Short mmCIF file of C-alpha atoms and ligand atoms in Angstrom, two decimals:
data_model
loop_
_atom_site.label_atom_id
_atom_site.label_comp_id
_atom_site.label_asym_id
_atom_site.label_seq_id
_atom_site.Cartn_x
_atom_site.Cartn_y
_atom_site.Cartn_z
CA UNK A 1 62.51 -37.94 26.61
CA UNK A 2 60.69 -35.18 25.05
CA UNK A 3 58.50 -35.62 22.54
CA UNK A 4 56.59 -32.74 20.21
CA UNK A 5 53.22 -33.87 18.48
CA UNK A 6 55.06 -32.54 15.52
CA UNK A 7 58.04 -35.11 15.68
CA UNK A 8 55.11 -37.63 16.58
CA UNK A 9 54.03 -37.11 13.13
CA UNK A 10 57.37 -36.87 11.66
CA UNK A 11 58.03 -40.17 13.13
CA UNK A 12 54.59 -41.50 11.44
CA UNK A 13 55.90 -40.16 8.13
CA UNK A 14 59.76 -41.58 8.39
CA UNK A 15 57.93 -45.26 9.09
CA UNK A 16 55.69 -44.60 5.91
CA UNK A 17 58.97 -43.35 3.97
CA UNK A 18 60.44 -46.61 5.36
CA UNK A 19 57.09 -48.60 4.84
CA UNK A 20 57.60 -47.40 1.12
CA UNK A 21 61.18 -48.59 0.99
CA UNK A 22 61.98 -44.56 0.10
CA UNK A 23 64.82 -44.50 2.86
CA UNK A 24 67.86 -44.40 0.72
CA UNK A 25 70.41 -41.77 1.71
CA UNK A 26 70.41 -38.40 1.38
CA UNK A 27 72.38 -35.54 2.26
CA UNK A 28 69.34 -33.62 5.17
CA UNK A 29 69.60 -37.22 6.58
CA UNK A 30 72.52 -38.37 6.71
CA UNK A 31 74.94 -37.48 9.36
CA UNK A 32 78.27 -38.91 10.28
CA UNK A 33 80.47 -37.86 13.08
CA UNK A 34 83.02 -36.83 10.52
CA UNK A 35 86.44 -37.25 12.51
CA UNK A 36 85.78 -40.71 13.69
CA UNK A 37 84.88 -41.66 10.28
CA UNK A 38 87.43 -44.44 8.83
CA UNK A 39 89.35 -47.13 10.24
CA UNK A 40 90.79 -50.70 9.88
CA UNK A 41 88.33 -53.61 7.87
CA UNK A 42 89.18 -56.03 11.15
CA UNK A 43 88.90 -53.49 13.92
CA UNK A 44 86.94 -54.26 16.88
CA UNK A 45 83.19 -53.58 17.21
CA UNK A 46 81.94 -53.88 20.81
CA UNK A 47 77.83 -55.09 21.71
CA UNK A 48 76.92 -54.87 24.23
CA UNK A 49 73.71 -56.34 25.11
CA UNK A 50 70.98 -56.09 28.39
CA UNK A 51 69.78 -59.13 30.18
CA UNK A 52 68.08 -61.74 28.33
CA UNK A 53 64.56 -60.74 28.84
CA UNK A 54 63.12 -61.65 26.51
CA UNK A 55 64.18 -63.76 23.25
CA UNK A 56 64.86 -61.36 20.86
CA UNK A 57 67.97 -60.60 22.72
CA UNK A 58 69.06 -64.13 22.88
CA UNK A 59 69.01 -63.79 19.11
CA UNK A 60 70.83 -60.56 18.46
CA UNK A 61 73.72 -61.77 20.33
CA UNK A 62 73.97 -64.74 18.16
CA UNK A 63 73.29 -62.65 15.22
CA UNK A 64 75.96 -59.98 16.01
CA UNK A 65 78.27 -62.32 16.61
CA UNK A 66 77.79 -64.19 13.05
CA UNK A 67 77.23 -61.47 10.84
CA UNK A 68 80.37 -59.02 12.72
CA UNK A 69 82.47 -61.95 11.70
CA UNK A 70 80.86 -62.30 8.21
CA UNK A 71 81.83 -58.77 7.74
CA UNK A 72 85.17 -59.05 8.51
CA UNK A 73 85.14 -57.21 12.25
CA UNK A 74 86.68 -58.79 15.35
CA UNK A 75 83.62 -58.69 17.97
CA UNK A 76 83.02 -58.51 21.59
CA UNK A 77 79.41 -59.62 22.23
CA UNK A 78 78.29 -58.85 25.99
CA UNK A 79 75.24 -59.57 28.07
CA UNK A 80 74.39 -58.00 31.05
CA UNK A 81 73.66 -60.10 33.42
CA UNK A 82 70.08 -60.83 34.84
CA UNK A 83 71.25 -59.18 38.43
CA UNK A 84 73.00 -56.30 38.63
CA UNK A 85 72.51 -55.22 35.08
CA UNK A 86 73.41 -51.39 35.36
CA UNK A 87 77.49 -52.23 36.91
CA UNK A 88 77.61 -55.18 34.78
CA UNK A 89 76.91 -53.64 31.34
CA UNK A 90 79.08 -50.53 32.62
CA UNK A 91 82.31 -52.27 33.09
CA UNK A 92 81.28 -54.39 29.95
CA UNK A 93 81.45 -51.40 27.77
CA UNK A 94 84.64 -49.72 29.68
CA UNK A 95 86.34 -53.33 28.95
CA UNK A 96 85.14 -52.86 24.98
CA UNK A 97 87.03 -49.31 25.24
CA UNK A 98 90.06 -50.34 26.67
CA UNK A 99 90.45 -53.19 24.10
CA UNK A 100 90.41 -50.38 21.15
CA UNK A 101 86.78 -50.85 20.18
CA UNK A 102 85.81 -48.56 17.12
CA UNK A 103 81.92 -49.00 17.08
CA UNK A 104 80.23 -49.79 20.32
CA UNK A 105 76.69 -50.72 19.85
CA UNK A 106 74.06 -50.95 22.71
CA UNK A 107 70.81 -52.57 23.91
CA UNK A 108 71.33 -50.20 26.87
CA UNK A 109 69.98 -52.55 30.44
CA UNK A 110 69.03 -48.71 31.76
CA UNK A 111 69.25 -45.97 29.33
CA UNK A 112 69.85 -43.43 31.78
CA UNK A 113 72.87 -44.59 33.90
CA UNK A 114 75.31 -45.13 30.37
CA UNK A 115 76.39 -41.63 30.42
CA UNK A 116 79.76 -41.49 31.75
CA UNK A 117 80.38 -44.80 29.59
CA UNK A 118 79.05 -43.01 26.40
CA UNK A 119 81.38 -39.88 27.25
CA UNK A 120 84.43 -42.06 27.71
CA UNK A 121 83.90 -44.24 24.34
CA UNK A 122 83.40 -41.00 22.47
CA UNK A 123 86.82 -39.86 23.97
CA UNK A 124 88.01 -43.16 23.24
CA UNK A 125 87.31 -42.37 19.38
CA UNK A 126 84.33 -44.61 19.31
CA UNK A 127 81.25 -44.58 17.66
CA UNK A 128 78.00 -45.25 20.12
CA UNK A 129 75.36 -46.81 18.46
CA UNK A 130 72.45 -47.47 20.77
CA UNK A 131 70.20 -50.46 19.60
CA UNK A 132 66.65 -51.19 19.98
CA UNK A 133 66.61 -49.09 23.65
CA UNK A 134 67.75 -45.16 23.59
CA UNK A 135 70.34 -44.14 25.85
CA UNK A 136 68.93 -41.36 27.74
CA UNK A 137 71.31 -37.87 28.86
CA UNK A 138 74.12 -37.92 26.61
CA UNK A 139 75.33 -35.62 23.66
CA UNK A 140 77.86 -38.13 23.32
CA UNK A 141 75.16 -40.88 21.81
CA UNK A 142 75.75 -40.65 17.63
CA UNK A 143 73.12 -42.89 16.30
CA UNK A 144 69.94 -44.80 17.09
CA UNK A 145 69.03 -48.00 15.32
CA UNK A 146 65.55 -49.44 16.29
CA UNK A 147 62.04 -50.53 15.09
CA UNK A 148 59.85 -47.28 15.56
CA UNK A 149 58.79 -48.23 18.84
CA UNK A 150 55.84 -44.98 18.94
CA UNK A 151 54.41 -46.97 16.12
CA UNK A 152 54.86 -50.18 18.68
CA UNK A 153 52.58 -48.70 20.89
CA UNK A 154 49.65 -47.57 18.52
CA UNK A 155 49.71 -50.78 17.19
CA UNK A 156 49.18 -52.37 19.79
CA UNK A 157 46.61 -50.09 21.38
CA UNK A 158 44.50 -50.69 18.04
CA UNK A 159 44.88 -54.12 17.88
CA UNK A 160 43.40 -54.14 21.33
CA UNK A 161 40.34 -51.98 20.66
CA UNK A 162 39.76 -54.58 17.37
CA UNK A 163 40.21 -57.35 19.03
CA UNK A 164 37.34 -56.42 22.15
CA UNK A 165 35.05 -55.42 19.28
CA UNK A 166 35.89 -58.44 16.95
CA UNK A 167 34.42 -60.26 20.33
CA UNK A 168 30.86 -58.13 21.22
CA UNK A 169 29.86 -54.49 21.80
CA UNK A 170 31.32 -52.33 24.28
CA UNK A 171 31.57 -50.71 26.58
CA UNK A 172 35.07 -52.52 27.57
CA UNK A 173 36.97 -53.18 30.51
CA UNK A 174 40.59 -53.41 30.23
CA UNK A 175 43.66 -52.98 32.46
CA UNK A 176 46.86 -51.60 31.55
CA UNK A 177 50.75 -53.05 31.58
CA UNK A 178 53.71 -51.16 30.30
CA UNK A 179 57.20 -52.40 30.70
CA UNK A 180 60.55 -51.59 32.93
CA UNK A 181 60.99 -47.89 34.06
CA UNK A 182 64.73 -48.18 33.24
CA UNK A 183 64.38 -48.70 29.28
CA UNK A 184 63.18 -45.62 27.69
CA UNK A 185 61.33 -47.68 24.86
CA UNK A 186 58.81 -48.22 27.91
CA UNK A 187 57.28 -44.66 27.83
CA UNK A 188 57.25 -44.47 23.90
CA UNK A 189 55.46 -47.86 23.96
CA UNK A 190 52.98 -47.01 26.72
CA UNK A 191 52.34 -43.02 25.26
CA UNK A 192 51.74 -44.44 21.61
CA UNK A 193 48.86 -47.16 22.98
CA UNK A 194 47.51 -44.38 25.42
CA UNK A 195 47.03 -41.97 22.01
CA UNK A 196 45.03 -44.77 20.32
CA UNK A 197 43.12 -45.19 23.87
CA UNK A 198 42.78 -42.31 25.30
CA UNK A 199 39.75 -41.22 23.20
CA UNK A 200 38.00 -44.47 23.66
CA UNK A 201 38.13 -43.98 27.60
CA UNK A 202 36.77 -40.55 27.18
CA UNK A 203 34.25 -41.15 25.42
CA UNK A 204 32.99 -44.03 27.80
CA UNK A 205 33.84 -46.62 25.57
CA UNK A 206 36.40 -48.45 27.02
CA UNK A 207 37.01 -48.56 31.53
CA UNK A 208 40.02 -49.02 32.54
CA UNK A 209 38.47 -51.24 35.63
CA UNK A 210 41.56 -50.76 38.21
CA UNK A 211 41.61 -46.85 37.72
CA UNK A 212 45.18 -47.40 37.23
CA UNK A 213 46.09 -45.42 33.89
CA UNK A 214 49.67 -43.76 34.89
CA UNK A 215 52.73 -45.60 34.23
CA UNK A 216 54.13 -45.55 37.22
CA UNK A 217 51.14 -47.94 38.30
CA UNK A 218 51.48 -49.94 35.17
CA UNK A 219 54.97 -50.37 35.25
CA UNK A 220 56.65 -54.06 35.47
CA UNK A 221 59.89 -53.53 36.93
CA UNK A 222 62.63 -55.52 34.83
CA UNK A 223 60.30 -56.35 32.18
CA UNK A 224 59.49 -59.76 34.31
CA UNK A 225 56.73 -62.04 33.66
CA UNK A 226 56.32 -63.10 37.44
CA UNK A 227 55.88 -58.87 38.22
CA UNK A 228 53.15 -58.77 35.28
CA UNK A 229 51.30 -61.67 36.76
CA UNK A 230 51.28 -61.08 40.31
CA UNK A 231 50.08 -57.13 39.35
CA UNK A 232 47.42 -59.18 37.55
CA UNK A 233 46.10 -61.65 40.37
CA UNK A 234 46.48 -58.60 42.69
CA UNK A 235 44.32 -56.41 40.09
CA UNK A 236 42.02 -59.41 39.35
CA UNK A 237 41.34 -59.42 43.51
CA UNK A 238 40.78 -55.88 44.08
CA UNK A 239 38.65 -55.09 40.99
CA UNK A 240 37.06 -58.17 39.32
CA UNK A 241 35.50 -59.91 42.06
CA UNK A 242 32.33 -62.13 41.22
CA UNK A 243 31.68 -62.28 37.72
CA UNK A 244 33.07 -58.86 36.74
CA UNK A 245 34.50 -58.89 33.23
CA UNK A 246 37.39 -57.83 32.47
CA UNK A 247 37.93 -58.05 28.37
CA UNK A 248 40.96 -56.39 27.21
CA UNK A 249 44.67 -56.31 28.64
CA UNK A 250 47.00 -54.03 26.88
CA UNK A 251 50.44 -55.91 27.39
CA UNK A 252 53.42 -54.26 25.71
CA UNK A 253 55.87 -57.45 25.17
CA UNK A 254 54.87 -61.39 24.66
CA UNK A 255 56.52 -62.52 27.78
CA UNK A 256 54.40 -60.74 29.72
CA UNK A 257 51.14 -61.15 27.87
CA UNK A 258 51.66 -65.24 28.34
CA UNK A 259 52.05 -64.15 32.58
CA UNK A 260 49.11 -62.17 32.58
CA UNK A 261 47.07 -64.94 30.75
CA UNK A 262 48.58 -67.72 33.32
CA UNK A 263 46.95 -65.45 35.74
CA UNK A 264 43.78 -64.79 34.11
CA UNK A 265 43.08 -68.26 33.25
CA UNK A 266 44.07 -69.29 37.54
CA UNK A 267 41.40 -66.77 38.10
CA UNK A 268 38.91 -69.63 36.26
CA UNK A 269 37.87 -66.80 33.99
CA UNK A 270 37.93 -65.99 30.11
CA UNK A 271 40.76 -65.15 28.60
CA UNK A 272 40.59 -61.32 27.50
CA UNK A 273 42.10 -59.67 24.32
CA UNK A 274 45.90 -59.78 25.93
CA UNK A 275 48.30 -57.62 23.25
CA UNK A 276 51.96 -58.76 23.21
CA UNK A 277 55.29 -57.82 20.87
CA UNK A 278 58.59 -60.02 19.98
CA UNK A 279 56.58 -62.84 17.96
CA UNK A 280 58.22 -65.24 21.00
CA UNK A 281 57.83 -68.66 19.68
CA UNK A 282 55.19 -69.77 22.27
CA UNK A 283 53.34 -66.56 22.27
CA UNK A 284 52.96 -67.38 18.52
CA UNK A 285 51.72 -71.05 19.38
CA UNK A 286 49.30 -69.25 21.91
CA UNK A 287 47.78 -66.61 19.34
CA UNK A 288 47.29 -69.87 17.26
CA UNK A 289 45.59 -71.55 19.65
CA UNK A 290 43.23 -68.59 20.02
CA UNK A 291 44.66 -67.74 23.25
CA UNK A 292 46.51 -64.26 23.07
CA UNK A 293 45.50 -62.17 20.29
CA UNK A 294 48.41 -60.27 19.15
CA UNK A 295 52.13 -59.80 18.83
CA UNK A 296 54.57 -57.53 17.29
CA UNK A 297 56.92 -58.67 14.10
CA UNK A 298 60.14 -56.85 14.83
CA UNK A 299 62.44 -59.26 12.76
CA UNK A 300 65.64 -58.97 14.71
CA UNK A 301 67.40 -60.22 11.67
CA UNK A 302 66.85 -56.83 10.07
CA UNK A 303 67.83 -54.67 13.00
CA UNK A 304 71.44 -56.75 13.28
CA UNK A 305 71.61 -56.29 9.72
CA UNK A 306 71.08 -52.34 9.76
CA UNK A 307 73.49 -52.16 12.95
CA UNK A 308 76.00 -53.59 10.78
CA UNK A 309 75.49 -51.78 7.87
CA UNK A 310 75.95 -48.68 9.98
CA UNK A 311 79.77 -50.07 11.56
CA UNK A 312 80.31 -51.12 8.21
CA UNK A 313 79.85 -47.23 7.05
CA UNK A 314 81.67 -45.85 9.53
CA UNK A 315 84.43 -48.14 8.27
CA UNK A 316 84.59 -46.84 5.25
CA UNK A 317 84.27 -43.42 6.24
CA UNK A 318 81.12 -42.95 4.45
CA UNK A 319 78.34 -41.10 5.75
CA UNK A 320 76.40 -43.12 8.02
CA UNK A 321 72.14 -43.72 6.74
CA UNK A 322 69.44 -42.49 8.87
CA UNK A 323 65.93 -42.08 8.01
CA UNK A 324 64.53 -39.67 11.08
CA UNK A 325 66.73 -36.85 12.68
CA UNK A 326 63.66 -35.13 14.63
CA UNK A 327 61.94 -37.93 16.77
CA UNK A 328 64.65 -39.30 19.79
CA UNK A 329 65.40 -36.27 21.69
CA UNK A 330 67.25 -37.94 24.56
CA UNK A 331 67.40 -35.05 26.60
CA UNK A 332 70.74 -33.93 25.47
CA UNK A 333 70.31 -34.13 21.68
CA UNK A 334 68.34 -35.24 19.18
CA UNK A 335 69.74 -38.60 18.35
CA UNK A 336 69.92 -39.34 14.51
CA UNK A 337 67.95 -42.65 14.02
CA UNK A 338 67.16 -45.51 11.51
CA UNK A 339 63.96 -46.50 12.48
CA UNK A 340 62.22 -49.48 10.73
CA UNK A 341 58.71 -50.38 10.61
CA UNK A 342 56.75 -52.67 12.98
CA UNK A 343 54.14 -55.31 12.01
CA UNK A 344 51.16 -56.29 14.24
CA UNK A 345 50.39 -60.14 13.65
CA UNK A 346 47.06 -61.35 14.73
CA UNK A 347 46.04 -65.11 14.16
CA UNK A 348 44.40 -63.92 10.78
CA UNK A 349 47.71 -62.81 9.27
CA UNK A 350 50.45 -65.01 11.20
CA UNK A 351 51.48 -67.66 8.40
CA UNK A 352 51.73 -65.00 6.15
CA UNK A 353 53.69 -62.73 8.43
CA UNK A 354 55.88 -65.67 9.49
CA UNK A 355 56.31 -67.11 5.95
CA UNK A 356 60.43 -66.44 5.82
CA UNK A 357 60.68 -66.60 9.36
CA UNK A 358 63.20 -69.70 9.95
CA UNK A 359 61.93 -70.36 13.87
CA UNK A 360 58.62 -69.48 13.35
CA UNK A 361 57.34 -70.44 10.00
CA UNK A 362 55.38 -71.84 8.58
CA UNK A 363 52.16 -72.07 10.93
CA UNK A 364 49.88 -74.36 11.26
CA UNK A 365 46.30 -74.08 13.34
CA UNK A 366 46.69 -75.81 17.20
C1 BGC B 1 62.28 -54.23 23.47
C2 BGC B 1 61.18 -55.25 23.43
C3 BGC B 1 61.33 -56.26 24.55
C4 BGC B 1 61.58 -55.59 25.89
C5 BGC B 1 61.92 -56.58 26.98
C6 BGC B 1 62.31 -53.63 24.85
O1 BGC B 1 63.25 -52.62 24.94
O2 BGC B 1 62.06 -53.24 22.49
O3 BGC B 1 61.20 -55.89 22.17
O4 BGC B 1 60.18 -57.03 24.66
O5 BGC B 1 62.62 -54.66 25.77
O6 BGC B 1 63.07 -57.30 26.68
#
């Protein structure tokens, strides 16, 4: 994916436009695919969903499922499964085309190996709506529907940097974790952290004690915890030995932050400012208990809801809402996107972050 510093900032200002609750429709950015626009209230709407990695994705199933029914669509809600994801979610969505699907939405499992699927819904007469993850090398991708996952990233970075100085001065040592090289949102995540960062380790401020600052040696293949935490004991080995401290972990998702603190906390040792995102149920009883010290609030509820909204507009035939049409260049095109705004939730701001949040709310102190 290519990114411009100028669609870096465009992205900032669609997320403040969204922030401001400005992102009603308007004609520069609105798009709809025109000829596929307009079909039958009960046709089918396809979802097809990655593996189960972490539990926002148990949720959007469930939540697809209800509110595609609410809305009067037949559904066909898919996971991939947690081997073999790529074939799996493949012949899932071929199956979806075959059975007459008219919007096909997607949590790709690798956003670059969709392409021929993409091209042959599009033939099909369906509408590809890729959710949460971008699907990478297609022209035939019409929409994107996520939380502004740049945003993720520099949220996360800062809430690292406050959380190491909320503890002493600096200078700080921290390690680095981004997620699975197969789901684009892993680069966006790890590049918007890294431009809240990257001045700090200039200027001396903040040592990344491993050396390891590219994302290849970051990475945690399939976004799973027990890859995170052996990286960790491994890291903890080779660069913290005696009392070394190590006081900051960037993490980019919850399920990993809890790994790298089961490692941390093996290791006999304090438990650093660890960064997570999902606001996963014990993550949120961890950042409680003064354990992690941050999480992301992407509300799935909202991002079902705006997938919907978007097959429901296609039904219709109306034009379809998007609030940023510069940002997700896929490599093909640049994919028209709702994007909606992230929230970073530290222990200070949890209960009220939480308050309408049926699973989560309301908080107490453990
Ligand atoms: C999602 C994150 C999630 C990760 C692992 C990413 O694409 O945006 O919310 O933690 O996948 O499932």
């Amino acid at each position: 994916m290519r990114r411009s510093a100028l669609a870096t900032v465009a992205l900032a200002s669609a997320a403040a436009l969204v922030l401001a609750g400005c992102s009603s429709r308007t004609d520069d950015t609105s798009s709809g695919s025109g000829d596929e626009a307009g079909f039958a209230a009960d046709s089918l709407v396809g979802v097809a969903l990655p593996a189960k990695t972490s539990e926002n994705w148990v949720l959007a199933g469930d939540l697809f499922t209800e509110g595609l029914a609410d809305a009067g669509f037949e559904s066909d809600v898919q996971y991939a499964a947690a081997s073999g994801t790529v074939a799996d979610q493949q012949s899932q969505i071929q199956s979806m085309i075959t059975k007459g699907a008219k919007v096909i939405i997607i949590g790709a499992a690798d956003g670059s190996q969709l392409g021929t699927q993409v091209a042959a819904a599009h033939e099909a007469g369906a509408v590809v709506i890729a959710y949460d993850r971008l699907i990478l090398n297609t022209a035939d991708l019409d929409y994107y529907v996520a939380y502004d996952n740049a945003e993720v990233g520099r949220l996360q970075g800062q809430a690292l940097l406050d959380g190491m100085a909320a503890k002493g001065e600096g200078p700080y040592t921290i390690e680095l974790f981004s997620g699975s090289p197969d789901d684009a949102n892993s680069a966006v995540f790890f590049d918007g952290a890294m431009e809240v960062l990257q001045p700090a380790i200039d200027s001396g401020d903040v040592v990344v004690g491993s050396g390891q600052t590219d994302i290849q040696q970051t990475a945690t293949q399939g976004w799973e915890a027990e890859n995170a935490q052996s990286r960790m004991d491994s890291l903890l080995t080779s660069s913290y030995s005696g009392d070394t401290q190590l006081d900051g972990v960037l993490s980019p998702n919850d399920n990993l932050a809890r790994a790298i603190i089961t490692s941390v906390k093996a290791d006999g040792r304090d438990i650093p400012v660890v960064t997570g995102q999902d606001s996963e149920v014990d993550s949120v009883k961890s950042i409680m208990a003064g354990e992690q010290y941050s999480t992301i609030n992407k509300d799935t509820r909202a991002l079902v809801a705006q997938a919907i909204t978007m097959a429901e507009q296609l039904q219709k035939g109306e034009d379809v809402e998007v609030n940023d049409t510069e940002s997700y260049d896929n490599g093909e095109v640049v994919v028209p996107s709702f994007l909606l705004p992230p929230v970073i939730v530290t222990k200070e701001n949890a209960a009220e972050a939480y308050a309408n949040d049926p699973t989560l709310g309301p908080l107490t102190e453990g």
